[in-house]
Backbone as a ProteinNet text record, in pm:
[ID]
protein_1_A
[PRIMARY]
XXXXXXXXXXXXXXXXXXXXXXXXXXXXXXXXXXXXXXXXXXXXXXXXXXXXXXXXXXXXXXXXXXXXXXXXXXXXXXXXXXXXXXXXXXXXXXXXXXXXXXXXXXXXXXXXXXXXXX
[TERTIARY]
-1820.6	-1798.8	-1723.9	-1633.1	-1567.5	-1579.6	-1597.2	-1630.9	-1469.1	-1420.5	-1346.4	-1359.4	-1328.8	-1291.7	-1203.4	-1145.7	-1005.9	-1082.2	-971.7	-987.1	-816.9	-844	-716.4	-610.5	-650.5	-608.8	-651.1	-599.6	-603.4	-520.8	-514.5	-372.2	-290.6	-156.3	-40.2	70.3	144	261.7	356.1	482.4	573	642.9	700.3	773.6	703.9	519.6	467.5	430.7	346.4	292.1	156.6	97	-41.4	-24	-158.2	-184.1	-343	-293.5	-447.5	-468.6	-602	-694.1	-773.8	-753.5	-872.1	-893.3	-1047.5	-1140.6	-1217.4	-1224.6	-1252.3	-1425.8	-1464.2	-1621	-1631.1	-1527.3	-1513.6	-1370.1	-1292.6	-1164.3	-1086.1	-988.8	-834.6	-776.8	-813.7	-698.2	-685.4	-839.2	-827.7	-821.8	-747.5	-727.2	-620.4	-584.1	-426	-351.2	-385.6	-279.6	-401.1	-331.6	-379.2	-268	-325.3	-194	-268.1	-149.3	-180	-118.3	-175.8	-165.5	-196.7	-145.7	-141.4	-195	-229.3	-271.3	-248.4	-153.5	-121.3	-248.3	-257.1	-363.5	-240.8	-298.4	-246.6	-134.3	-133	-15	-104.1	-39.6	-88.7	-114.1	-130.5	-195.1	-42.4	-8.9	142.3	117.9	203	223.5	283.5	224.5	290.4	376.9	252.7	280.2	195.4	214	127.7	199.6	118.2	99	10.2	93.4	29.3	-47.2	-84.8	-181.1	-135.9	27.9	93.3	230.3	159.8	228.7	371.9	454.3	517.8	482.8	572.6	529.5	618.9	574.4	695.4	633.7	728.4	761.5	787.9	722.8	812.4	880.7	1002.7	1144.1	1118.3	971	950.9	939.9	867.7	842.2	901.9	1034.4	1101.1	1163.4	1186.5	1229.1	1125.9	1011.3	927.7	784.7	778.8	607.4	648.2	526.5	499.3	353.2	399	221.7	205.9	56	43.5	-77.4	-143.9	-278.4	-337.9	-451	-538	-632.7	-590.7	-683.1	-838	-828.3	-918.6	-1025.8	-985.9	-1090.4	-1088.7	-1031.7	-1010.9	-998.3	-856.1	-821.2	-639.5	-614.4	-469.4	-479.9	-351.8	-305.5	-187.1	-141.7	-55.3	-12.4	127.3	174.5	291	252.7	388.7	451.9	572.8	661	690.3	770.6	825.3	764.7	623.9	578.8	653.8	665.2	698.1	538.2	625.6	461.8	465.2	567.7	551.8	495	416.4	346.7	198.9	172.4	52.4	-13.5	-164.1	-220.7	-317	-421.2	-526.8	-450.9	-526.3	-444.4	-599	-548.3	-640.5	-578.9	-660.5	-621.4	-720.5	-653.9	-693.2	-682	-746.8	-742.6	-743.3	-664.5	-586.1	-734.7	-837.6	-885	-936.3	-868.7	-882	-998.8	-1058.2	-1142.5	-1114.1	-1158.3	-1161.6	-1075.2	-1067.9	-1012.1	-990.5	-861.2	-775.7	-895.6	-963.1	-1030.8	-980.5	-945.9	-883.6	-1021.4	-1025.5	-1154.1	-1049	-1114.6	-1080.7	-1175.2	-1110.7	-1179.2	-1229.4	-1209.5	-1279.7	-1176.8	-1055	-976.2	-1005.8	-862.6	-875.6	-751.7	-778	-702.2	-570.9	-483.9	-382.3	-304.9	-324.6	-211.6	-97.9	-2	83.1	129.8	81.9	172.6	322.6	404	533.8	561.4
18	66.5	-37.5	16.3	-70.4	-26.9	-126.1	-55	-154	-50.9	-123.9	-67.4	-185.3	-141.6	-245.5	-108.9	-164.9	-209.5	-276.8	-328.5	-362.8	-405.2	-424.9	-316.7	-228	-99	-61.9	-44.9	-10.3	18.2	48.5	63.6	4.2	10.4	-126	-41.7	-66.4	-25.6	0.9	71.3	96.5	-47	-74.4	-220.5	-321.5	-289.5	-402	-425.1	-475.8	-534.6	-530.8	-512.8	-498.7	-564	-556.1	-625.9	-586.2	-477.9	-432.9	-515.3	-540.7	-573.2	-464.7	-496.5	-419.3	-486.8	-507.6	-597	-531.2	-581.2	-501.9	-619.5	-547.6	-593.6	-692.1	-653.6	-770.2	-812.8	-905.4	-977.1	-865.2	-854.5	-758.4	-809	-923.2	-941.4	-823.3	-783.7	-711.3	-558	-525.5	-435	-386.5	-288	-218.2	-226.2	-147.5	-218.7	-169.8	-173.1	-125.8	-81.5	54.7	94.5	102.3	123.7	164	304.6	392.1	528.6	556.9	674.3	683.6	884.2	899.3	1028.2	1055.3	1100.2	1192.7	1294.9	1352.2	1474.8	1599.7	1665.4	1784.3	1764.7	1606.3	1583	1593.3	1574.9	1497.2	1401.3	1317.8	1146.8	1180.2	1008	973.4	802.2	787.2	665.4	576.3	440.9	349.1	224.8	162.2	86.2	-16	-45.9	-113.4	-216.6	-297.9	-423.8	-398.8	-488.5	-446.7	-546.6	-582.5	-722.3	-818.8	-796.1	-878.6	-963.1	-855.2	-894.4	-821.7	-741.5	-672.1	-539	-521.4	-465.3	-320.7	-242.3	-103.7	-67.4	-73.5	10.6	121.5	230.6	352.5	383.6	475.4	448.1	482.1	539.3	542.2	418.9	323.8	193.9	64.2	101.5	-15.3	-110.2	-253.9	-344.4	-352.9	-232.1	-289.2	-337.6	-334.1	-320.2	-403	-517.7	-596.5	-534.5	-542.8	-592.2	-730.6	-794.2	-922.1	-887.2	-994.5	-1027.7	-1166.6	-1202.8	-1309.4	-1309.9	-1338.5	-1299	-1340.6	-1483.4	-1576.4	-1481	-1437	-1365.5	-1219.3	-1168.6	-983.6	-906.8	-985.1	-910.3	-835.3	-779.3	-697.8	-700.6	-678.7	-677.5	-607.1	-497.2	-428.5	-455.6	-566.1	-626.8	-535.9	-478.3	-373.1	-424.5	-425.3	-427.3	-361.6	-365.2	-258.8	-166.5	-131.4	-30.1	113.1	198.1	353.5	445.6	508.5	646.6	766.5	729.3	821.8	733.3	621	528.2	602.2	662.7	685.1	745.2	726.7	788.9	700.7	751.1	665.7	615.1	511.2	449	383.2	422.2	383.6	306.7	257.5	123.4	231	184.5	264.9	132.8	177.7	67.1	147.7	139.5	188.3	95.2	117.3	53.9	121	60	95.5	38.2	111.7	41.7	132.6	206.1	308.3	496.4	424.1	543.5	514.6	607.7	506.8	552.6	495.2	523.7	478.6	601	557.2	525.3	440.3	424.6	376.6	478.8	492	368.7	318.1	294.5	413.3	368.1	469.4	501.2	401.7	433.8	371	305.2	202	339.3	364	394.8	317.1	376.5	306.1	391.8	366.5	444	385.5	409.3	332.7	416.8	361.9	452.9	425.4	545.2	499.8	469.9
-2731.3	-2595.4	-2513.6	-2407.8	-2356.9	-2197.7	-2080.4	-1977.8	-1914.5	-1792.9	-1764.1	-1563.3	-1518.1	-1370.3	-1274.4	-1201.9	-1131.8	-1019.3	-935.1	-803	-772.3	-609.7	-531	-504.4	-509	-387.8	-279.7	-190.2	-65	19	179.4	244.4	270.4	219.6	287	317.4	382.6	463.4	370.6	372.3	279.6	299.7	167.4	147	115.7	118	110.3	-96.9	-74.3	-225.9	-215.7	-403.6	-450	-511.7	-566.9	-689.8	-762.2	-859.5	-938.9	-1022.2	-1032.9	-1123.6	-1261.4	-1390.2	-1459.3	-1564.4	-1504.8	-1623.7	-1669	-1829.8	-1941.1	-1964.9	-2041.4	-2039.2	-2158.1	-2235.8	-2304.1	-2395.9	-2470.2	-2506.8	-2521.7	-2446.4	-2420.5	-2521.5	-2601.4	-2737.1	-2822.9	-2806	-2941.2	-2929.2	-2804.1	-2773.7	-2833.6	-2868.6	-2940.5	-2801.8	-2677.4	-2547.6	-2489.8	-2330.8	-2179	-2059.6	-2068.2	-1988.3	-1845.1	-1746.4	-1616	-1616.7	-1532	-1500	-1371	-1328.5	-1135.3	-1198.8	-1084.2	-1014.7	-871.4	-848.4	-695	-696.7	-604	-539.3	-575.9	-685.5	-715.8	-809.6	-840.2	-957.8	-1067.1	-1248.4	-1324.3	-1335.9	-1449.4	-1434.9	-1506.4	-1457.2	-1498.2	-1531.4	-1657.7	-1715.6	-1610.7	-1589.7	-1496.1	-1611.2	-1659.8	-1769.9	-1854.9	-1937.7	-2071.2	-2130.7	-2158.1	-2268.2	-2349.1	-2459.5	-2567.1	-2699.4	-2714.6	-2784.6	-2823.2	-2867.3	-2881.8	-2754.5	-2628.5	-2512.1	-2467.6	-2551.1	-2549.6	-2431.3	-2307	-2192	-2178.3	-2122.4	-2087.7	-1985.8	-1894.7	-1743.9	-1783.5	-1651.5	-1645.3	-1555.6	-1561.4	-1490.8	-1330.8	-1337.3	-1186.5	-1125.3	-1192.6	-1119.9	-1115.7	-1233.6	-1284.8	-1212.7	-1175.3	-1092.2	-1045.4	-998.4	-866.1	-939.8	-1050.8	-1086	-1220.9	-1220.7	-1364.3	-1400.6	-1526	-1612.6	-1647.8	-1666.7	-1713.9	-1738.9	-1800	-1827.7	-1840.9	-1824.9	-1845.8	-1922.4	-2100.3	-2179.9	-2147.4	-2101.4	-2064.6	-1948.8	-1849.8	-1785.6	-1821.4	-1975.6	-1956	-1886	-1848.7	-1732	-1756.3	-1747.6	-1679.7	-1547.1	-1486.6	-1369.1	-1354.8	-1273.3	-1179.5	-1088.6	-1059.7	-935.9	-915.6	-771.3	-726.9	-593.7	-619.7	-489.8	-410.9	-298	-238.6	-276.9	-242.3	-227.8	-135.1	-191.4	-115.1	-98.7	-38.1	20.3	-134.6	-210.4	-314.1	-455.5	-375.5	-490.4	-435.3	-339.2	-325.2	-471.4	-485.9	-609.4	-658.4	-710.5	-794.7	-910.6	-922.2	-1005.6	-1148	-1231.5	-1336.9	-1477	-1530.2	-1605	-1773	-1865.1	-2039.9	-2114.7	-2192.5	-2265.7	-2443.7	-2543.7	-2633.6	-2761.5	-2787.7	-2908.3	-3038.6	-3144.4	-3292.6	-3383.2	-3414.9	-3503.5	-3590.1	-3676.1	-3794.4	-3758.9	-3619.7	-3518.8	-3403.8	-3365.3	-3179.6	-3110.3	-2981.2	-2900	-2764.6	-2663.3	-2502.7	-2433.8	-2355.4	-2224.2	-2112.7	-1988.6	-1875.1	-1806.8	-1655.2	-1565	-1451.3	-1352.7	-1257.3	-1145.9	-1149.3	-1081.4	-930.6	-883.5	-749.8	-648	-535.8	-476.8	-422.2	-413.6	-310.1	-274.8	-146.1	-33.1	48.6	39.9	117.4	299.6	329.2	460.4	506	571.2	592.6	756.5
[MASK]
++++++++++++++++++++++++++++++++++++++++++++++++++++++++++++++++++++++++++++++++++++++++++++++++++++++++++++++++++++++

């Protein structure tokens, strides 16, 4: 079992910057990856982006230039640093985590809000 939960969402102005957090309960090495994912109100969940155990990262073309992935194996942690935030970044935002043992297994967090106002 893997428990994971976000933090560092909340309201910031359009143009501004975040920075999510999602810590995993225990070593992100040995994770296959960890993606980030967003949810609008009345959208689907949509791919933001992932790293992957060997550190290898992919943006998606919605967020590209403005949004890194990283991690801190040392505290199991990932992180979601966004720029220039827009009002069409609004959306929950949730953190997966990709693990294999005898079979792929996804675990969700619970999801951090962020809203941007314009």
């Amino acid at each position: 079992q893997v428990q994971l939960v976000e933090s560092g969402g909340g309201l910031v102005q359009a143009g501004g910057s975040l920075r999510l957090s999602c810590a995993a309960s225990r070593n992100i090495f040995s994770f296959l990856a960890v993606d980030w994912y967003r949810q609008a109100p009345g959208e689907q969940r949509e791919f933001v982006a992932r790293i992957t155990s060997d550190g290898r990262t992919t943006i998606a073309d919605s967020v590209k230039g403005r949004c890194t992935i990283s991690r801190d194996n040392a505290k199991n942690t990932v992180y979601l640093h966004m720029d220039s935030l827009k009002s069409e970044d609004t959306a929950v935002y949730y953190c997966n985590a990709v693990v294999v043992t005898n079979r792929i297994t996804n675990y969700w967090g619970q999801g951090t809000q962020v809203t941007v106002s314009s």
